[in-house]
Amino acid sequence: MKLFFAVVFLFLGFKVSAEESAWVHESELSIVSSGGNTKSDTFSAKQKTSYTLHDSKVTAAASYLQGKSSQTDKTSGVSTEVKNLRWDASLRYDYAFNEKFGAFFGHGAESDSDAGYVQRDNTDLGGQYTVIKSDEQSLITEAGLRYTKTYDGTLNDYATYGRLYAEYVRHFTKTINFKLWAEHLPNLKESQNYLSNAEASVSVILTSTFSLKTAYLAKYHNRQVSTAVVEDKRLETLLTTALVAAF
């Protein structure tokens, strides 16, 4: 695993060579601070770098979010603090057979203290189909499998999921675009356990390099926690406004 992360961050930090047009970089940064009865500070950063050569494409991505909130009881004067840490890193290879069909393989790791796990390793394999591709809009779909290993701080849990994914992008004007992606992962062994994720975002281009992006992310995890008909339903949402640099 250490070798994997070393490869990811080495790839992210690799300088653009003579084949500059084959490289695409996108960086996001968001800082939010609020005061009052409840004080909160949130910092998030994302980096995505891809390299395309003929029909092959390699993409490395990483994100980091750290949140801290504190609230003071008016009666006792006691202040309580809650911290949240979320990160992920991934490396993915895509191959295009033609303009419509392609295949991909990827591996990544993520951590989310609010979701109840220390680390989750994901390995993806599947195919891609481009439904629409034009200057105004695009729609791609993916179908495949995901194998996961989840460590909750005590034990490792292994699972195999199906994976259905769709991504739609619409360019309203030269400076405003909308993006929506959704992902559903049914557990192939335990039907009660499944994951659903979706994000909608609007970007406004400020200059040839910078843009302002507002995104709303929802992550839902449904799982059975006992032999009885008892389910643990977790819904996490995140609203961010970030400065994006693309070059």
mmCIF file of C-alpha atoms in Angstrom, residues 40-206:
data_model
loop_
_atom_site.group_PDB
_atom_site.id
_atom_site.type_symbol
_atom_site.label_atom_id
_atom_site.label_comp_id
_atom_site.label_asym_id
_atom_site.label_seq_id
_atom_site.Cartn_x
_atom_site.Cartn_y
_atom_site.Cartn_z
ATOM 1 C CA SER A 40 -16.487 25.485 12.524
ATOM 2 C CA ASP A 41 -13.491 25.372 10.216
ATOM 3 C CA THR A 42 -13.270 23.209 7.111
ATOM 4 C CA PHE A 43 -10.389 22.798 4.688
ATOM 5 C CA SER A 44 -10.566 20.707 1.519
ATOM 6 C CA ALA A 45 -8.224 20.186 -1.411
ATOM 7 C CA LYS A 46 -8.365 18.046 -4.552
ATOM 8 C CA GLN A 47 -5.865 17.193 -7.260
ATOM 9 C CA LYS A 48 -6.503 15.307 -10.509
ATOM 10 C CA THR A 49 -3.847 14.669 -13.144
ATOM 11 C CA SER A 50 -4.253 12.645 -16.335
ATOM 12 C CA TYR A 51 -1.965 11.662 -19.182
ATOM 13 C CA THR A 52 -3.274 10.493 -22.567
ATOM 14 C CA LEU A 53 -1.232 8.600 -25.146
ATOM 15 C CA HIS A 54 -3.059 7.351 -28.246
ATOM 16 C CA ASP A 55 -5.954 5.184 -26.963
ATOM 17 C CA SER A 56 -4.654 4.924 -23.382
ATOM 18 C CA LYS A 57 -5.249 7.276 -20.474
ATOM 19 C CA VAL A 58 -3.824 7.192 -16.952
ATOM 20 C CA THR A 59 -5.476 9.276 -14.218
ATOM 21 C CA ALA A 60 -4.242 9.917 -10.688
ATOM 22 C CA ALA A 61 -6.495 11.667 -8.184
ATOM 23 C CA ALA A 62 -6.386 12.593 -4.519
ATOM 24 C CA SER A 63 -8.536 14.618 -2.136
ATOM 25 C CA TYR A 64 -8.294 15.699 1.492
ATOM 26 C CA LEU A 65 -10.919 17.201 3.791
ATOM 27 C CA GLN A 66 -10.439 18.216 7.411
ATOM 28 C CA GLY A 67 -13.254 19.662 9.473
ATOM 29 C CA LYS A 68 -13.438 20.876 13.051
ATOM 30 C CA SER A 69 -16.420 22.274 14.930
ATOM 31 C CA SER A 70 -16.878 23.425 18.523
ATOM 32 C CA GLN A 71 -19.930 24.472 20.508
ATOM 33 C CA THR A 72 -20.078 26.110 23.935
ATOM 34 C CA ASP A 73 -22.882 25.272 26.344
ATOM 35 C CA LYS A 74 -24.440 28.552 27.551
ATOM 36 C CA THR A 75 -25.240 27.133 30.995
ATOM 37 C CA SER A 76 -22.076 25.256 31.906
ATOM 38 C CA GLY A 77 -19.672 27.111 29.650
ATOM 39 C CA VAL A 78 -18.154 23.791 28.594
ATOM 40 C CA SER A 79 -16.935 23.643 25.008
ATOM 41 C CA THR A 80 -17.099 20.413 23.002
ATOM 42 C CA GLU A 81 -15.091 19.817 19.847
ATOM 43 C CA VAL A 82 -15.760 17.383 17.005
ATOM 44 C CA LYS A 83 -13.199 16.581 14.307
ATOM 45 C CA ASN A 84 -13.742 14.986 10.918
ATOM 46 C CA LEU A 85 -11.093 13.698 8.545
ATOM 47 C CA ARG A 86 -11.722 12.379 5.047
ATOM 48 C CA TRP A 87 -9.216 11.535 2.310
ATOM 49 C CA ASP A 88 -8.845 9.398 -0.795
ATOM 50 C CA ALA A 89 -6.253 8.575 -3.454
ATOM 51 C CA SER A 90 -6.632 6.562 -6.646
ATOM 52 C CA LEU A 91 -4.913 5.514 -9.851
ATOM 53 C CA ARG A 92 -6.906 4.464 -12.954
ATOM 54 C CA TYR A 93 -6.110 3.198 -16.460
ATOM 55 C CA ASP A 94 -8.572 3.650 -19.363
ATOM 56 C CA TYR A 95 -8.341 2.153 -22.841
ATOM 57 C CA ALA A 96 -10.593 3.266 -25.717
ATOM 58 C CA PHE A 97 -11.439 0.583 -28.283
ATOM 59 C CA ASN A 98 -13.220 3.176 -30.433
ATOM 60 C CA GLU A 99 -15.207 6.413 -29.997
ATOM 61 C CA LYS A 100 -18.023 4.601 -28.148
ATOM 62 C CA PHE A 101 -16.556 1.689 -26.178
ATOM 63 C CA GLY A 102 -13.744 1.467 -23.653
ATOM 64 C CA ALA A 103 -12.484 -0.461 -20.623
ATOM 65 C CA PHE A 104 -10.908 0.586 -17.334
ATOM 66 C CA PHE A 105 -9.004 -0.743 -14.325
ATOM 67 C CA GLY A 106 -8.407 1.201 -11.138
ATOM 68 C CA HIS A 107 -7.264 0.922 -7.551
ATOM 69 C CA GLY A 108 -7.702 3.384 -4.707
ATOM 70 C CA ALA A 109 -7.928 3.881 -0.973
ATOM 71 C CA GLU A 110 -10.158 6.140 1.113
ATOM 72 C CA SER A 111 -10.834 7.030 4.737
ATOM 73 C CA ASP A 112 -13.847 8.659 6.393
ATOM 74 C CA SER A 113 -14.156 8.943 10.167
ATOM 75 C CA ASP A 114 -17.827 9.964 9.978
ATOM 76 C CA ALA A 115 -18.681 6.895 7.892
ATOM 77 C CA GLY A 116 -17.189 4.592 10.530
ATOM 78 C CA TYR A 117 -14.133 3.165 8.779
ATOM 79 C CA VAL A 118 -10.422 3.846 9.059
ATOM 80 C CA GLN A 119 -9.518 2.768 5.533
ATOM 81 C CA ARG A 120 -11.254 1.200 2.563
ATOM 82 C CA ASP A 121 -9.316 -0.180 -0.411
ATOM 83 C CA ASN A 122 -11.209 -0.361 -3.728
ATOM 84 C CA THR A 123 -10.283 -2.234 -6.904
ATOM 85 C CA ASP A 124 -12.445 -1.510 -9.979
ATOM 86 C CA LEU A 125 -12.737 -3.289 -13.322
ATOM 87 C CA GLY A 126 -15.302 -2.650 -16.034
ATOM 88 C CA GLY A 127 -16.362 -1.178 -19.348
ATOM 89 C CA GLN A 128 -17.411 2.273 -20.534
ATOM 90 C CA TYR A 129 -19.905 3.396 -23.177
ATOM 91 C CA THR A 130 -20.191 6.954 -24.503
ATOM 92 C CA VAL A 131 -23.845 7.770 -25.179
ATOM 93 C CA ILE A 132 -23.444 11.434 -26.187
ATOM 94 C CA LYS A 133 -20.350 13.446 -27.034
ATOM 95 C CA SER A 134 -20.602 16.936 -28.522
ATOM 96 C CA ASP A 135 -19.420 20.480 -27.832
ATOM 97 C CA GLU A 136 -22.626 21.226 -25.894
ATOM 98 C CA GLN A 137 -23.040 18.069 -23.811
ATOM 99 C CA SER A 138 -21.728 14.596 -23.034
ATOM 100 C CA LEU A 139 -23.051 11.458 -21.353
ATOM 101 C CA ILE A 140 -20.979 8.421 -20.424
ATOM 102 C CA THR A 141 -21.970 5.221 -18.631
ATOM 103 C CA GLU A 142 -19.896 2.552 -16.905
ATOM 104 C CA ALA A 143 -20.621 -0.963 -15.649
ATOM 105 C CA GLY A 144 -18.297 -3.290 -13.783
ATOM 106 C CA LEU A 145 -17.204 -4.801 -10.482
ATOM 107 C CA ARG A 146 -15.602 -3.421 -7.324
ATOM 108 C CA TYR A 147 -13.720 -5.467 -4.745
ATOM 109 C CA THR A 148 -13.293 -3.774 -1.360
ATOM 110 C CA LYS A 149 -11.391 -4.328 1.861
ATOM 111 C CA THR A 150 -12.693 -2.182 4.722
ATOM 112 C CA TYR A 151 -10.863 -1.749 8.030
ATOM 113 C CA ASP A 152 -13.007 -0.322 10.843
ATOM 114 C CA GLY A 153 -10.204 -0.081 13.392
ATOM 115 C CA THR A 154 -10.621 -3.645 14.625
ATOM 116 C CA LEU A 155 -11.381 -6.047 11.772
ATOM 117 C CA ASN A 156 -11.099 -6.247 7.991
ATOM 118 C CA ASP A 157 -14.281 -6.787 5.977
ATOM 119 C CA TYR A 158 -14.131 -8.024 2.369
ATOM 120 C CA ALA A 159 -16.923 -7.539 -0.168
ATOM 121 C CA THR A 160 -17.624 -7.642 -3.904
ATOM 122 C CA TYR A 161 -19.976 -5.085 -5.442
ATOM 123 C CA GLY A 162 -21.451 -4.489 -8.843
ATOM 124 C CA ARG A 163 -20.879 -0.945 -10.091
ATOM 125 C CA LEU A 164 -23.147 1.208 -12.259
ATOM 126 C CA TYR A 165 -22.029 4.757 -13.055
ATOM 127 C CA ALA A 166 -23.299 7.606 -15.229
ATOM 128 C CA GLU A 167 -21.885 11.104 -15.828
ATOM 129 C CA TYR A 168 -23.593 13.969 -17.655
ATOM 130 C CA VAL A 169 -21.983 17.315 -18.545
ATOM 131 C CA ARG A 170 -23.823 20.280 -20.062
ATOM 132 C CA HIS A 171 -22.189 23.492 -21.295
ATOM 133 C CA PHE A 172 -24.837 26.216 -21.066
ATOM 134 C CA THR A 173 -22.496 28.965 -22.255
ATOM 135 C CA LYS A 174 -18.770 29.362 -22.838
ATOM 136 C CA THR A 175 -18.330 30.211 -19.156
ATOM 137 C CA ILE A 176 -21.007 28.168 -17.329
ATOM 138 C CA ASN A 177 -21.292 24.392 -17.232
ATOM 139 C CA PHE A 178 -23.190 21.803 -15.205
ATOM 140 C CA LYS A 179 -22.064 18.303 -14.223
ATOM 141 C CA LEU A 180 -23.984 15.452 -12.604
ATOM 142 C CA TRP A 181 -22.669 11.995 -11.795
ATOM 143 C CA ALA A 182 -24.301 9.099 -9.963
ATOM 144 C CA GLU A 183 -22.962 5.742 -8.818
ATOM 145 C CA HIS A 184 -24.722 2.670 -7.406
ATOM 146 C CA LEU A 185 -22.885 -0.295 -5.888
ATOM 147 C CA PRO A 186 -25.037 -3.311 -4.939
ATOM 148 C CA ASN A 187 -23.398 -5.942 -2.740
ATOM 149 C CA LEU A 188 -23.358 -9.184 -4.745
ATOM 150 C CA LYS A 189 -23.538 -11.375 -1.623
ATOM 151 C CA GLU A 190 -25.669 -9.375 0.825
ATOM 152 C CA SER A 191 -28.428 -7.441 -0.939
ATOM 153 C CA GLN A 192 -29.157 -5.344 2.180
ATOM 154 C CA ASN A 193 -25.700 -3.820 1.931
ATOM 155 C CA TYR A 194 -25.273 -1.276 -0.864
ATOM 156 C CA LEU A 195 -23.707 2.097 -1.574
ATOM 157 C CA SER A 196 -25.105 4.994 -3.601
ATOM 158 C CA ASN A 197 -23.204 8.200 -4.366
ATOM 159 C CA ALA A 198 -24.065 11.275 -6.430
ATOM 160 C CA GLU A 199 -22.737 14.790 -6.998
ATOM 161 C CA ALA A 200 -24.113 17.811 -8.844
ATOM 162 C CA SER A 201 -21.908 20.818 -9.578
ATOM 163 C CA VAL A 202 -21.950 24.137 -11.417
ATOM 164 C CA SER A 203 -18.744 25.790 -12.621
ATOM 165 C CA VAL A 204 -18.229 29.391 -13.703
ATOM 166 C CA ILE A 205 -15.079 30.100 -15.698
ATOM 167 C CA LEU A 206 -13.278 33.210 -14.437
#
